[in-house]
Amino acid sequence: MTLKLVLTRHAKSSWSDPTLDDFDRPLNGRGRRSATAIGQWIAEAGHVPAEVVVSGARRTVDTWSAIARELPDKAPMRSDPALYHASAPSILAVLRGLSAPSAMIIGHNPGIADFAERIVNAPADHPRYADFPTCATAVIEFGKSHWRDVDWGDGTLVAFVLPRELLE
């Protein structure tokens, strides 16, 4: 069995209301457009997840909502506070608790960029992979039967895309 992870950093969020706590910041217009483009790409490329985990921060929930509107099947989403500004090891711990063979994690930098670099067996041939900009999305496959068995360097990068590349 092969496991598939769709790893996405939240889309661009708004800083227009300085009274909002970081956790409560919504997406801005560019972020909504980017998440929609990523959703369309996921649907067209056949990378639709069966399980989705987000940090619970509004920008991760909003990112999933915009992506999900573009998918033929909307997977159940759950929030895991351990993903909010999580380190790479914390993201790995969440990954190991997944159950569906095709899953998506939506999180934050700098942890998600570090996780993306460490989980694959070879770095991406893309100049922006290492910094994983907003709404960047990687598709990573693992030749494992259970998420609990996944470790650093086990993943094979199948695809990496930035919304900007889709919207040009």
Short mmCIF file of C-alpha atoms in Angstrom, two decimals:
data_model
loop_
_atom_site.label_atom_id
_atom_site.label_comp_id
_atom_site.label_asym_id
_atom_site.label_seq_id
_atom_site.Cartn_x
_atom_site.Cartn_y
_atom_site.Cartn_z
CA MET A 1 0.00 0.00 0.00
CA THR A 2 1.15 3.53 -0.72
CA LEU A 3 0.29 6.46 1.52
CA LYS A 4 -0.13 9.92 0.03
CA LEU A 5 0.30 13.23 1.85
CA VAL A 6 -0.78 16.57 0.45
CA LEU A 7 1.19 19.12 2.48
CA THR A 8 0.05 22.73 2.23
CA ARG A 9 1.08 25.91 3.97
CA HIS A 10 -1.88 28.17 4.68
CA ALA A 11 -2.66 30.81 2.07
CA LYS A 12 -1.78 34.49 2.47
CA SER A 13 -3.53 36.02 5.46
CA SER A 14 -4.66 39.52 6.21
CA TRP A 15 -2.94 41.90 8.60
CA SER A 16 -5.55 44.64 8.06
CA ASP A 17 -7.06 44.40 11.56
CA PRO A 18 -4.32 44.91 14.16
CA THR A 19 -6.75 44.04 16.97
CA LEU A 20 -7.04 40.42 15.81
CA ASP A 21 -4.99 37.77 17.52
CA ASP A 22 -2.60 35.91 15.17
CA PHE A 23 -4.74 32.77 15.48
CA ASP A 24 -7.82 34.63 14.19
CA ARG A 25 -6.41 36.27 11.06
CA PRO A 26 -8.48 35.50 7.91
CA LEU A 27 -7.20 35.10 4.37
CA ASN A 28 -6.79 38.18 2.23
CA GLY A 29 -7.98 38.35 -1.40
CA ARG A 30 -4.74 36.92 -2.78
CA GLY A 31 -4.93 34.08 -0.26
CA ARG A 32 -8.48 33.17 -1.30
CA ARG A 33 -7.48 33.16 -4.99
CA SER A 34 -4.39 31.07 -4.23
CA ALA A 35 -6.31 28.48 -2.22
CA THR A 36 -8.92 28.22 -4.97
CA ALA A 37 -6.18 27.65 -7.56
CA ILE A 38 -4.58 24.96 -5.39
CA GLY A 39 -7.97 23.27 -4.98
CA GLN A 40 -8.44 23.20 -8.74
CA TRP A 41 -4.94 21.79 -9.22
CA ILE A 42 -5.49 19.08 -6.57
CA ALA A 43 -8.75 18.05 -8.26
CA GLU A 44 -7.27 18.02 -11.78
CA ALA A 45 -4.12 16.14 -10.68
CA GLY A 46 -6.12 13.54 -8.74
CA HIS A 47 -4.58 14.26 -5.36
CA VAL A 48 -7.87 14.60 -3.48
CA PRO A 49 -7.34 13.71 0.19
CA ALA A 50 -9.68 11.50 2.21
CA GLU A 51 -8.67 13.10 5.53
CA VAL A 52 -7.65 16.69 6.34
CA VAL A 53 -5.97 18.06 9.45
CA VAL A 54 -5.47 21.79 10.02
CA SER A 55 -4.01 23.75 12.92
CA GLY A 56 -7.33 25.35 13.76
CA ALA A 57 -6.04 28.87 13.09
CA ARG A 58 -8.60 30.70 10.98
CA ARG A 59 -6.21 30.99 8.03
CA THR A 60 -5.75 27.20 7.86
CA VAL A 61 -9.49 26.58 8.11
CA ASP A 62 -10.16 29.23 5.44
CA THR A 63 -7.47 27.71 3.21
CA TRP A 64 -9.12 24.29 3.45
CA SER A 65 -12.58 25.77 2.83
CA ALA A 66 -11.43 27.44 -0.40
CA ILE A 67 -9.60 24.29 -1.55
CA ALA A 68 -12.53 22.01 -0.66
CA ARG A 69 -14.98 24.01 -2.79
CA GLU A 70 -12.98 22.91 -5.85
CA LEU A 71 -12.86 19.19 -5.03
CA PRO A 72 -15.29 16.53 -6.23
CA ASP A 73 -15.34 14.93 -2.77
CA LYS A 74 -14.95 16.97 0.40
CA ALA A 75 -12.96 15.07 3.01
CA PRO A 76 -13.74 15.51 6.68
CA MET A 77 -11.55 18.17 8.31
CA ARG A 78 -10.39 18.19 11.89
CA SER A 79 -8.38 20.71 13.82
CA ASP A 80 -5.31 19.72 15.78
CA PRO A 81 -3.86 22.50 17.96
CA ALA A 82 -0.49 20.71 17.88
CA LEU A 83 -0.10 21.99 14.27
CA TYR A 84 -0.31 25.69 15.24
CA HIS A 85 3.22 27.00 14.63
CA ALA A 86 4.40 23.40 15.02
CA SER A 87 7.97 22.20 14.72
CA ALA A 88 8.84 19.52 12.18
CA PRO A 89 8.83 16.78 14.87
CA SER A 90 5.37 17.90 16.03
CA ILE A 91 4.07 17.70 12.45
CA LEU A 92 5.57 14.21 12.15
CA ALA A 93 3.71 13.20 15.33
CA VAL A 94 0.42 14.43 13.82
CA LEU A 95 1.20 12.63 10.54
CA ARG A 96 1.75 9.38 12.42
CA GLY A 97 -1.78 9.66 13.81
CA LEU A 98 -3.49 9.85 10.41
CA SER A 99 -5.75 7.02 9.31
CA ALA A 100 -6.81 7.53 5.67
CA PRO A 101 -4.35 6.39 2.98
CA SER A 102 -4.61 9.83 1.34
CA ALA A 103 -4.41 12.78 3.71
CA MET A 104 -3.73 16.50 3.81
CA ILE A 105 -2.05 18.63 6.46
CA ILE A 106 -2.36 22.42 6.38
CA GLY A 107 0.05 24.24 8.66
CA HIS A 108 2.46 27.10 9.21
CA ASN A 109 6.05 28.10 8.67
CA PRO A 110 8.78 27.73 9.71
CA GLY A 111 7.88 24.19 10.82
CA ILE A 112 6.17 23.11 7.61
CA ALA A 113 9.20 24.04 5.47
CA ASP A 114 11.52 22.14 7.80
CA PHE A 115 9.15 19.16 7.81
CA ALA A 116 8.89 19.18 3.99
CA GLU A 117 12.68 19.08 3.65
CA ARG A 118 13.21 16.35 6.24
CA ILE A 119 10.39 13.98 5.25
CA VAL A 120 11.50 13.42 1.64
CA ASN A 121 14.31 11.18 0.43
CA ALA A 122 15.52 13.76 -2.12
CA PRO A 123 15.10 17.54 -2.19
CA ALA A 124 12.76 19.13 -4.69
CA ASP A 125 14.23 20.64 -7.81
CA HIS A 126 12.41 23.90 -7.16
CA PRO A 127 13.97 27.15 -5.91
CA ARG A 128 11.13 27.81 -3.43
CA TYR A 129 10.74 24.35 -1.87
CA ALA A 130 13.06 25.12 1.05
CA ASP A 131 11.10 28.18 2.18
CA PHE A 132 7.63 26.79 1.35
CA PRO A 133 5.83 30.09 0.62
CA THR A 134 2.16 30.69 1.41
CA CYS A 135 -0.16 28.08 -0.11
CA ALA A 136 2.77 26.08 -1.49
CA THR A 137 1.65 22.48 -1.86
CA ALA A 138 3.70 19.29 -1.97
CA VAL A 139 2.42 15.81 -2.74
CA ILE A 140 4.53 13.16 -1.05
CA GLU A 141 4.12 9.39 -1.27
CA PHE A 142 5.31 6.79 1.20
CA GLY A 143 5.77 3.09 0.52
CA LYS A 144 4.30 2.20 3.89
CA SER A 145 1.09 0.57 5.04
CA HIS A 146 0.57 2.72 8.14
CA TRP A 147 1.26 6.35 8.90
CA ARG A 148 2.68 5.36 12.28
CA ASP A 149 5.63 3.76 10.43
CA VAL A 150 6.63 6.89 8.47
CA ASP A 151 9.93 8.50 9.41
CA TRP A 152 12.33 11.17 8.15
CA GLY A 153 13.51 10.59 4.60
CA ASP A 154 10.81 8.04 3.80
CA GLY A 155 8.82 10.19 1.39
CA THR A 156 9.10 10.55 -2.36
CA LEU A 157 8.14 13.95 -3.68
CA VAL A 158 5.56 13.50 -6.43
CA ALA A 159 4.73 17.15 -7.07
CA PHE A 160 5.35 20.64 -5.74
CA VAL A 161 3.43 23.69 -6.86
CA LEU A 162 2.99 27.34 -5.96
CA PRO A 163 -0.28 29.20 -6.60
CA ARG A 164 1.62 31.88 -8.50
CA GLU A 165 2.64 29.25 -11.07
CA LEU A 166 -1.00 28.24 -11.54
CA LEU A 167 -2.33 31.78 -11.81
CA GLU A 168 0.18 33.07 -14.40
#
